[in-house]
mmCIF file of C-alpha atoms in Angstrom:
data_model
loop_
_atom_site.group_PDB
_atom_site.id
_atom_site.type_symbol
_atom_site.label_atom_id
_atom_site.label_comp_id
_atom_site.label_asym_id
_atom_site.label_seq_id
_atom_site.Cartn_x
_atom_site.Cartn_y
_atom_site.Cartn_z
ATOM 1 C CA MET V 1 107.795 230.301 145.953
ATOM 2 C CA GLY V 2 104.561 231.141 148.411
ATOM 3 C CA SER V 3 105.317 231.603 151.897
ATOM 4 C CA LEU V 4 104.572 229.139 154.898
ATOM 5 C CA GLN V 5 100.826 229.287 155.609
ATOM 6 C CA LYS V 6 98.727 228.772 158.675
ATOM 7 C CA ALA V 7 96.133 226.333 159.356
ATOM 8 C CA VAL V 8 92.941 226.177 161.373
ATOM 9 C CA SER V 9 94.212 225.562 164.900
ATOM 10 C CA SER V 10 93.056 221.966 166.260
ATOM 11 C CA GLU V 11 92.408 221.686 170.144
ATOM 12 C CA GLY V 12 95.439 219.717 171.914
ATOM 13 C CA TYR V 13 97.833 220.282 168.887
ATOM 14 C CA PRO V 14 100.241 223.322 168.532
ATOM 15 C CA PRO V 15 100.763 225.402 165.598
ATOM 16 C CA PHE V 16 102.122 223.459 162.626
ATOM 17 C CA LYS V 17 105.758 223.928 161.655
ATOM 18 C CA LEU V 18 106.917 222.133 158.651
ATOM 19 C CA ASN V 19 109.864 219.584 159.474
ATOM 20 C CA SER V 20 109.667 220.456 163.157
ATOM 21 C CA PRO V 21 108.966 218.306 165.955
ATOM 22 C CA LYS V 22 105.461 218.520 167.634
ATOM 23 C CA PHE V 23 106.772 218.196 170.916
ATOM 24 C CA ASP V 24 109.266 220.403 172.779
ATOM 25 C CA GLN V 25 112.694 218.211 172.387
ATOM 26 C CA GLY V 26 114.375 220.495 175.561
ATOM 27 C CA ASN V 27 112.906 218.206 178.398
ATOM 28 C CA PHE V 28 112.694 214.621 178.327
ATOM 29 C CA TYR V 29 108.946 214.198 178.495
ATOM 30 C CA GLY V 30 108.624 216.263 175.262
ATOM 31 C CA ARG V 31 111.133 213.929 173.439
ATOM 32 C CA LEU V 32 109.725 210.922 174.649
ATOM 33 C CA ARG V 33 106.345 211.699 173.152
ATOM 34 C CA HIS V 34 108.190 212.805 170.083
ATOM 35 C CA PHE V 35 109.624 209.485 169.774
ATOM 36 C CA ILE V 36 106.553 207.145 170.522
ATOM 37 C CA ASP V 37 105.113 209.035 167.701
ATOM 38 C CA VAL V 38 108.071 208.344 165.230
ATOM 39 C CA ILE V 39 107.825 204.330 166.261
ATOM 40 C CA ASP V 40 103.804 204.178 166.038
ATOM 41 C CA PRO V 41 103.743 201.017 164.418
ATOM 42 C CA ARG V 42 100.104 202.237 163.120
ATOM 43 C CA THR V 43 101.685 204.084 159.743
ATOM 44 C CA LEU V 44 103.105 200.673 158.800
ATOM 45 C CA PHE V 45 99.457 200.277 157.507
ATOM 46 C CA THR V 46 99.555 203.395 155.286
ATOM 47 C CA THR V 47 98.367 203.294 151.989
ATOM 48 C CA GLU V 48 100.187 204.408 148.758
ATOM 49 C CA ALA V 49 97.141 206.947 148.490
ATOM 50 C CA LYS V 50 97.406 208.158 151.851
ATOM 51 C CA LEU V 51 101.114 208.538 151.560
ATOM 52 C CA GLN V 52 100.788 210.543 148.387
ATOM 53 C CA ALA V 53 97.925 212.550 150.053
ATOM 54 C CA SER V 54 99.926 213.528 152.955
ATOM 55 C CA ILE V 55 103.035 214.523 150.593
ATOM 56 C CA ARG V 56 100.549 216.808 148.724
ATOM 57 C CA LEU V 57 98.962 218.571 151.900
ATOM 58 C CA LEU V 58 102.583 219.267 153.108
ATOM 59 C CA ASP V 59 103.639 220.542 149.577
ATOM 60 C CA ASP V 60 100.535 223.087 149.687
ATOM 61 C CA PHE V 61 101.301 224.017 153.206
ATOM 62 C CA LYS V 62 104.786 224.936 151.946
ATOM 63 C CA HIS V 63 103.725 226.669 148.995
ATOM 64 C CA GLY V 64 100.981 228.816 150.445
ATOM 65 C CA ARG V 65 97.774 226.853 148.851
ATOM 66 C CA LEU V 66 96.156 225.070 151.701
ATOM 67 C CA GLN V 67 92.658 225.257 151.815
ATOM 68 C CA SER V 68 90.861 227.464 154.428
ATOM 69 C CA SER V 69 89.528 224.316 156.109
ATOM 70 C CA THR V 70 92.893 222.438 156.710
ATOM 71 C CA THR V 71 93.641 221.905 160.642
ATOM 72 C CA ASP V 72 97.206 221.679 162.083
ATOM 73 C CA LYS V 73 96.125 218.095 163.180
ATOM 74 C CA GLN V 74 95.889 217.298 159.483
ATOM 75 C CA LEU V 75 99.223 218.462 159.028
ATOM 76 C CA TRP V 76 100.735 217.013 161.954
ATOM 77 C CA ASP V 77 99.203 213.556 160.808
ATOM 78 C CA ALA V 78 100.529 214.014 157.342
ATOM 79 C CA GLN V 79 104.536 214.913 158.406
ATOM 80 C CA LYS V 80 104.558 211.992 160.601
ATOM 81 C CA ILE V 81 103.125 209.760 157.774
ATOM 82 C CA LYS V 82 105.591 211.126 155.394
ATOM 83 C CA GLN V 83 108.726 210.833 157.898
ATOM 84 C CA SER V 84 107.696 207.500 159.137
ATOM 85 C CA MET V 85 107.842 206.142 155.593
ATOM 86 C CA ILE V 86 110.576 208.606 153.357
ATOM 87 C CA HIS V 87 114.009 208.930 153.866
ATOM 88 C CA PRO V 88 114.434 212.666 154.515
ATOM 89 C CA ASP V 89 117.908 212.588 152.576
ATOM 90 C CA THR V 90 117.107 210.358 149.587
ATOM 91 C CA GLY V 91 113.445 210.909 149.091
ATOM 92 C CA GLU V 92 112.924 207.165 148.705
ATOM 93 C CA LYS V 93 110.727 204.861 150.535
ATOM 94 C CA ILE V 94 112.201 202.902 153.400
ATOM 95 C CA PHE V 95 111.487 199.331 153.401
ATOM 96 C CA MET V 96 108.965 198.410 155.962
ATOM 97 C CA PRO V 97 110.616 196.086 158.210
ATOM 98 C CA PHE V 98 113.581 198.533 158.434
ATOM 99 C CA ARG V 99 111.723 201.659 159.228
ATOM 100 C CA MET V 100 111.463 203.107 162.943
ATOM 101 C CA SER V 101 107.813 202.248 163.283
ATOM 102 C CA GLY V 102 108.375 198.798 162.043
ATOM 103 C CA PHE V 103 111.570 198.336 164.747
ATOM 104 C CA VAL V 104 109.299 197.080 167.152
ATOM 105 C CA PRO V 105 106.815 194.699 165.680
ATOM 106 C CA PHE V 106 109.829 193.140 163.331
ATOM 107 C CA GLY V 107 112.419 193.308 166.215
ATOM 108 C CA ALA V 108 110.234 191.417 168.767
ATOM 109 C CA PRO V 109 110.276 187.917 167.319
ATOM 110 C CA ILE V 110 114.176 188.419 167.367
ATOM 111 C CA VAL V 111 113.794 189.497 170.962
ATOM 112 C CA VAL V 112 111.811 186.457 171.781
ATOM 113 C CA GLY V 113 114.142 184.157 170.061
ATOM 114 C CA LEU V 114 117.202 185.461 171.920
ATOM 115 C CA LEU V 115 115.537 184.904 175.013
ATOM 116 C CA LEU V 116 114.388 181.176 174.453
ATOM 117 C CA PRO V 117 114.787 178.926 177.452
ATOM 118 C CA ASN V 118 117.926 176.840 177.191
ATOM 119 C CA PRO V 119 119.088 177.480 174.243
ATOM 120 C CA SER V 120 121.497 175.378 171.895
ATOM 121 C CA MET V 121 124.812 176.838 170.776
ATOM 122 C CA LEU V 122 123.452 176.884 167.055
ATOM 123 C CA GLN V 123 120.278 178.823 168.321
ATOM 124 C CA THR V 124 122.677 181.119 170.236
ATOM 125 C CA VAL V 125 124.555 181.904 167.344
ATOM 126 C CA PHE V 126 121.636 182.123 164.777
ATOM 127 C CA TRP V 127 119.405 184.979 167.275
ATOM 128 C CA GLN V 128 122.598 186.992 167.832
ATOM 129 C CA TRP V 129 123.366 187.158 163.912
ATOM 130 C CA ILE V 130 119.687 187.776 162.973
ATOM 131 C CA ASN V 131 119.473 190.528 165.676
ATOM 132 C CA GLN V 132 122.654 192.213 164.428
ATOM 133 C CA SER V 133 121.427 191.898 160.602
ATOM 134 C CA HIS V 134 118.295 193.612 161.668
ATOM 135 C CA ASN V 135 120.159 196.102 163.590
ATOM 136 C CA ALA V 136 122.777 196.909 160.727
ATOM 137 C CA CYS V 137 119.896 197.012 157.974
ATOM 138 C CA VAL V 138 117.665 199.601 160.430
ATOM 139 C CA ASN V 139 121.027 201.433 160.958
ATOM 140 C CA TYR V 140 121.537 201.770 157.141
ATOM 141 C CA SER V 141 118.103 202.342 155.911
ATOM 142 C CA ASN V 142 117.975 205.709 158.208
ATOM 143 C CA ARG V 143 121.662 206.807 157.927
ATOM 144 C CA ASN V 144 122.649 210.243 157.229
ATOM 145 C CA ALA V 145 122.789 210.334 153.238
ATOM 146 C CA THR V 146 123.478 213.853 153.081
ATOM 147 C CA LYS V 147 127.391 212.595 152.499
ATOM 148 C CA GLU V 148 127.608 209.495 150.995
ATOM 149 C CA THR V 149 129.313 206.800 153.270
ATOM 150 C CA PRO V 150 131.347 203.851 151.706
ATOM 151 C CA MET V 151 129.677 200.455 151.538
ATOM 152 C CA SER V 152 132.703 198.947 153.164
ATOM 153 C CA ARG V 153 132.064 201.394 156.462
ATOM 154 C CA PHE V 154 128.612 199.777 157.157
ATOM 155 C CA LEU V 155 130.180 196.274 156.566
ATOM 156 C CA MET V 156 132.716 196.828 158.900
ATOM 157 C CA GLY V 157 130.159 197.632 161.571
ATOM 158 C CA TYR V 158 128.115 194.746 160.604
ATOM 159 C CA PHE V 159 130.563 192.167 160.898
ATOM 160 C CA GLY V 160 132.150 193.774 163.795
ATOM 161 C CA ALA V 161 128.946 193.746 165.688
ATOM 162 C CA VAL V 162 127.914 190.130 164.700
ATOM 163 C CA SER V 163 131.338 188.787 166.067
ATOM 164 C CA SER V 164 131.211 190.465 169.034
ATOM 165 C CA ALA V 165 127.619 189.782 169.913
ATOM 166 C CA VAL V 166 128.370 185.747 168.815
ATOM 167 C CA SER V 167 131.488 185.574 170.763
ATOM 168 C CA ILE V 168 130.423 187.003 174.310
ATOM 169 C CA ALA V 169 127.128 185.154 174.114
ATOM 170 C CA VAL V 170 128.932 181.772 173.018
ATOM 171 C CA GLY V 171 131.996 182.550 175.432
ATOM 172 C CA LEU V 172 129.863 183.702 178.268
ATOM 173 C CA ASN V 173 127.231 179.796 177.711
ATOM 174 C CA ILE V 174 130.373 177.856 177.613
ATOM 175 C CA LEU V 175 131.819 179.373 181.031
ATOM 176 C CA ILE V 176 128.305 178.787 182.599
ATOM 177 C CA LYS V 177 128.128 174.889 181.441
ATOM 178 C CA LYS V 178 131.603 174.396 182.906
ATOM 179 C CA ALA V 179 131.021 176.292 186.058
ATOM 180 C CA GLN V 180 131.066 173.876 189.001
ATOM 181 C CA ASN V 181 130.131 176.015 191.709
ATOM 182 C CA PHE V 182 126.198 176.660 190.066
ATOM 183 C CA SER V 183 123.499 174.398 190.570
ATOM 184 C CA PRO V 184 121.496 173.542 187.356
ATOM 185 C CA ALA V 185 118.753 176.245 188.639
ATOM 186 C CA THR V 186 121.275 178.843 189.103
ATOM 187 C CA LYS V 187 122.886 177.948 185.699
ATOM 188 C CA MET V 188 119.348 178.110 183.554
ATOM 189 C CA MET V 189 118.515 181.588 185.570
ATOM 190 C CA ILE V 190 122.140 183.049 184.495
ATOM 191 C CA GLN V 191 121.691 181.931 181.074
ATOM 192 C CA LYS V 192 118.537 183.927 180.763
ATOM 193 C CA PHE V 193 120.755 187.197 181.119
ATOM 194 C CA ILE V 194 123.687 186.233 178.781
ATOM 195 C CA PRO V 195 122.111 188.034 175.842
ATOM 196 C CA PHE V 196 122.188 191.510 177.340
ATOM 197 C CA PRO V 197 125.947 191.557 177.602
ATOM 198 C CA ALA V 198 126.456 190.486 173.944
ATOM 199 C CA VAL V 199 123.784 192.528 172.403
ATOM 200 C CA ALA V 200 124.733 195.899 174.561
ATOM 201 C CA THR V 201 128.426 195.156 173.695
ATOM 202 C CA ALA V 202 127.634 194.501 169.982
ATOM 203 C CA SER V 203 125.400 197.647 169.596
ATOM 204 C CA THR V 204 127.931 199.639 170.882
ATOM 205 C CA CYS V 205 130.730 198.395 168.631
ATOM 206 C CA ASN V 206 128.160 198.724 165.529
ATOM 207 C CA VAL V 207 127.986 202.276 166.403
ATOM 208 C CA LEU V 208 131.523 203.012 167.122
ATOM 209 C CA LEU V 209 132.764 201.210 163.888
ATOM 210 C CA MET V 210 130.090 202.435 161.710
ATOM 211 C CA ARG V 211 130.448 205.926 162.505
ATOM 212 C CA ASN V 212 134.424 206.502 163.684
ATOM 213 C CA PHE V 213 135.188 208.307 160.497
ATOM 214 C CA GLU V 214 133.311 211.327 162.268
ATOM 215 C CA LEU V 215 135.946 211.690 164.868
ATOM 216 C CA SER V 216 138.657 212.140 162.249
ATOM 217 C CA GLU V 217 136.526 214.143 159.840
ATOM 218 C CA GLY V 218 134.248 215.917 162.466
ATOM 219 C CA ILE V 219 130.447 216.338 162.153
ATOM 220 C CA GLU V 220 128.712 219.776 160.606
ATOM 221 C CA VAL V 221 127.828 222.318 163.809
ATOM 222 C CA PHE V 222 125.256 224.798 163.231
ATOM 223 C CA ASP V 223 123.546 227.748 165.017
ATOM 224 C CA GLN V 224 120.080 228.443 166.169
ATOM 225 C CA ASN V 225 118.877 229.791 162.166
ATOM 226 C CA GLU V 226 120.404 226.359 161.164
ATOM 227 C CA LYS V 227 123.080 227.774 159.432
ATOM 228 C CA MET V 228 126.337 225.565 159.094
ATOM 229 C CA VAL V 229 129.449 227.149 160.850
ATOM 230 C CA GLY V 230 131.755 224.657 160.687
ATOM 231 C CA THR V 231 132.791 220.878 161.366
ATOM 232 C CA SER V 232 133.671 219.670 164.616
ATOM 233 C CA LYS V 233 135.508 216.744 165.911
ATOM 234 C CA ILE V 234 134.841 217.389 169.630
ATOM 235 C CA ALA V 235 130.673 217.488 168.928
ATOM 236 C CA ALA V 236 131.563 214.280 166.688
ATOM 237 C CA ARG V 237 132.969 212.739 170.207
ATOM 238 C CA LYS V 238 129.743 214.296 172.023
ATOM 239 C CA ALA V 239 127.452 212.764 169.538
ATOM 240 C CA LEU V 240 129.093 209.182 169.409
ATOM 241 C CA LYS V 241 129.246 209.080 173.340
ATOM 242 C CA GLU V 242 125.518 209.893 173.292
ATOM 243 C CA THR V 243 124.605 207.313 170.887
ATOM 244 C CA ALA V 244 126.508 204.936 172.417
ATOM 245 C CA LEU V 245 125.031 205.410 175.615
ATOM 246 C CA THR V 246 121.469 205.198 174.236
ATOM 247 C CA ARG V 247 122.812 201.965 172.480
ATOM 248 C CA MET V 248 123.959 200.361 175.929
ATOM 249 C CA PHE V 249 120.484 201.273 177.389
ATOM 250 C CA LEU V 250 118.094 199.884 175.389
ATOM 251 C CA PRO V 251 119.048 196.254 175.404
ATOM 252 C CA ALA V 252 118.339 196.373 179.252
ATOM 253 C CA PRO V 253 114.931 196.729 179.534
ATOM 254 C CA VAL V 254 114.551 194.313 176.740
ATOM 255 C CA LEU V 255 116.658 191.678 177.636
ATOM 256 C CA ILE V 256 116.637 192.148 181.695
ATOM 257 C CA ILE V 257 112.864 192.456 182.647
ATOM 258 C CA PRO V 258 111.442 189.946 180.461
ATOM 259 C CA PRO V 259 113.759 186.805 182.256
ATOM 260 C CA ILE V 260 112.621 188.564 185.387
ATOM 261 C CA VAL V 261 108.699 188.242 184.505
ATOM 262 C CA MET V 262 109.314 185.174 183.193
ATOM 263 C CA SER V 263 110.663 183.690 186.254
ATOM 264 C CA VAL V 264 107.833 184.864 188.116
ATOM 265 C CA LEU V 265 105.092 183.570 185.591
ATOM 266 C CA GLU V 266 106.666 180.296 185.966
ATOM 267 C CA LYS V 267 106.065 179.720 189.234
ATOM 268 C CA THR V 268 102.154 180.168 188.837
ATOM 269 C CA GLN V 269 99.838 177.783 188.499
ATOM 270 C CA PHE V 270 98.608 178.862 184.906
ATOM 271 C CA LEU V 271 102.001 178.160 183.497
ATOM 272 C CA LYS V 272 102.727 174.721 185.435
ATOM 273 C CA LYS V 273 99.260 173.499 184.023
ATOM 274 C CA ASN V 274 99.438 174.794 180.858
ATOM 275 C CA PRO V 275 103.469 174.408 179.575
ATOM 276 C CA ARG V 276 102.771 175.418 175.821
ATOM 277 C CA MET V 277 101.533 178.977 177.051
ATOM 278 C CA HIS V 278 105.179 179.215 177.909
ATOM 279 C CA LEU V 279 106.000 180.826 174.423
ATOM 280 C CA PRO V 280 103.019 182.993 174.239
ATOM 281 C CA CYS V 281 103.661 184.415 177.243
ATOM 282 C CA ASN V 282 107.218 185.046 176.626
ATOM 283 C CA ALA V 283 106.440 186.775 173.582
ATOM 284 C CA VAL V 284 103.700 189.515 174.903
ATOM 285 C CA VAL V 285 106.201 190.058 177.737
ATOM 286 C CA CYS V 286 109.146 190.659 175.432
ATOM 287 C CA THR V 287 107.112 192.624 173.218
ATOM 288 C CA ALA V 288 105.590 194.967 176.164
ATOM 289 C CA ALA V 289 109.370 195.323 177.234
ATOM 290 C CA PHE V 290 110.685 196.401 173.883
ATOM 291 C CA GLY V 291 108.137 198.722 173.130
ATOM 292 C CA LEU V 292 107.992 200.589 176.453
ATOM 293 C CA ALA V 293 112.280 200.606 175.972
ATOM 294 C CA LEU V 294 112.555 201.893 172.465
ATOM 295 C CA PRO V 295 110.946 205.356 173.180
ATOM 296 C CA VAL V 296 112.507 206.087 176.619
ATOM 297 C CA ALA V 297 116.178 204.745 175.297
ATOM 298 C CA ILE V 298 116.213 207.210 172.257
ATOM 299 C CA ALA V 299 114.706 210.195 174.379
ATOM 300 C CA LEU V 300 117.829 210.045 176.681
ATOM 301 C CA PHE V 301 119.451 212.512 174.677
ATOM 302 C CA PRO V 302 118.075 215.008 172.172
ATOM 303 C CA GLN V 303 118.251 214.180 168.711
ATOM 304 C CA VAL V 304 119.502 217.816 167.959
ATOM 305 C CA SER V 305 121.945 218.481 171.045
ATOM 306 C CA GLN V 306 123.733 221.702 172.050
ATOM 307 C CA VAL V 307 127.196 222.594 172.910
ATOM 308 C CA ASN V 308 128.990 225.366 174.129
ATOM 309 C CA THR V 309 131.078 227.208 171.626
ATOM 310 C CA SER V 310 133.937 227.600 174.025
ATOM 311 C CA ASP V 311 134.119 224.156 174.230
ATOM 312 C CA LEU V 312 134.755 223.523 170.485
ATOM 313 C CA GLU V 313 137.769 223.839 168.746
ATOM 314 C CA PRO V 314 139.757 227.444 169.098
ATOM 315 C CA GLU V 315 138.979 228.181 165.385
ATOM 316 C CA PHE V 316 135.069 228.583 166.308
ATOM 317 C CA LYS V 317 135.626 231.478 168.282
ATOM 318 C CA GLY V 318 136.386 233.427 165.212
ATOM 319 C CA LEU V 319 133.640 231.679 163.300
ATOM 320 C CA THR V 320 130.572 232.919 165.141
ATOM 321 C CA ASP V 321 129.365 235.390 167.929
ATOM 322 C CA GLU V 322 126.909 232.504 169.102
ATOM 323 C CA SER V 323 127.658 231.256 172.535
ATOM 324 C CA VAL V 324 125.549 228.015 171.962
ATOM 325 C CA LEU V 325 125.893 225.733 168.778
ATOM 326 C CA TYR V 326 124.047 222.830 167.556
ATOM 327 C CA TYR V 327 124.594 219.340 166.013
ATOM 328 C CA ASN V 328 122.573 216.059 165.103
ATOM 329 C CA LYS V 329 123.925 213.389 167.042
ATOM 330 C CA GLY V 330 121.734 210.887 165.211
ATOM 331 C CA LEU V 331 120.123 207.926 166.459
#
């Protein structure tokens, strides 16, 4: 097999590295730029011919067959397209609505449904179910498939998330409606924020239920050369904690900012004179909040995080001389 080949440098683009992020993952800004690339919805419009051309270009780079005119920009763009559409472990194309790049376009209508004014009990149950079903499909489609996980594990996470989301949302709605000390206007305002605790709790339950086997089996820990050193339950706890915090943060701006913005807009003469514009305005505000919140949330922690070897299980001291090891926390 030929050695990796250098491309012609492109202004504003770092030298290309196969299967590596374009931006520094050691700081929040670099991670934010990376995940903005990951969720870029423009990749949803990539044709099959463009995908195959991108795969061939990356294969040429790997085997030292690049044309002399190939630039770093072309290689980074090719890698972005491949990684957005092809599962890294299975090599299969991910169904469009369940790609990370499709999370905002396909998830925004669900957020609008969750934030509909004065929802009935049936609407509350329906949109919470749809939201958790979409989340479960995204989680499964982008799972770590290096080790086969039983379908029962994902079904347990799915039913746990749906039941917790519906129970919390319905329970809070019933409590608000029965409350005697709130005016109708206050009740309506509080109801706008009910989706947040329901979704945040359900998303966290989803992660804990679907990945709890990691706590008993551990996750792979590797050195700076990506050589696997061993499996660690301590690293698994750290990875699960970081992922759960991310899932708790993500719904906050998505489900809290739009009700606040809409409460202000509803007082404007425009919406008072054009009540039919309420839903389109709500959709725009929700989509914008979702698009901004998603990359911020998943950039809070590095996807490949580090841990001091001294903080891991005692046996790791005899397995490596490295003072710091790494693990993939997942998304």
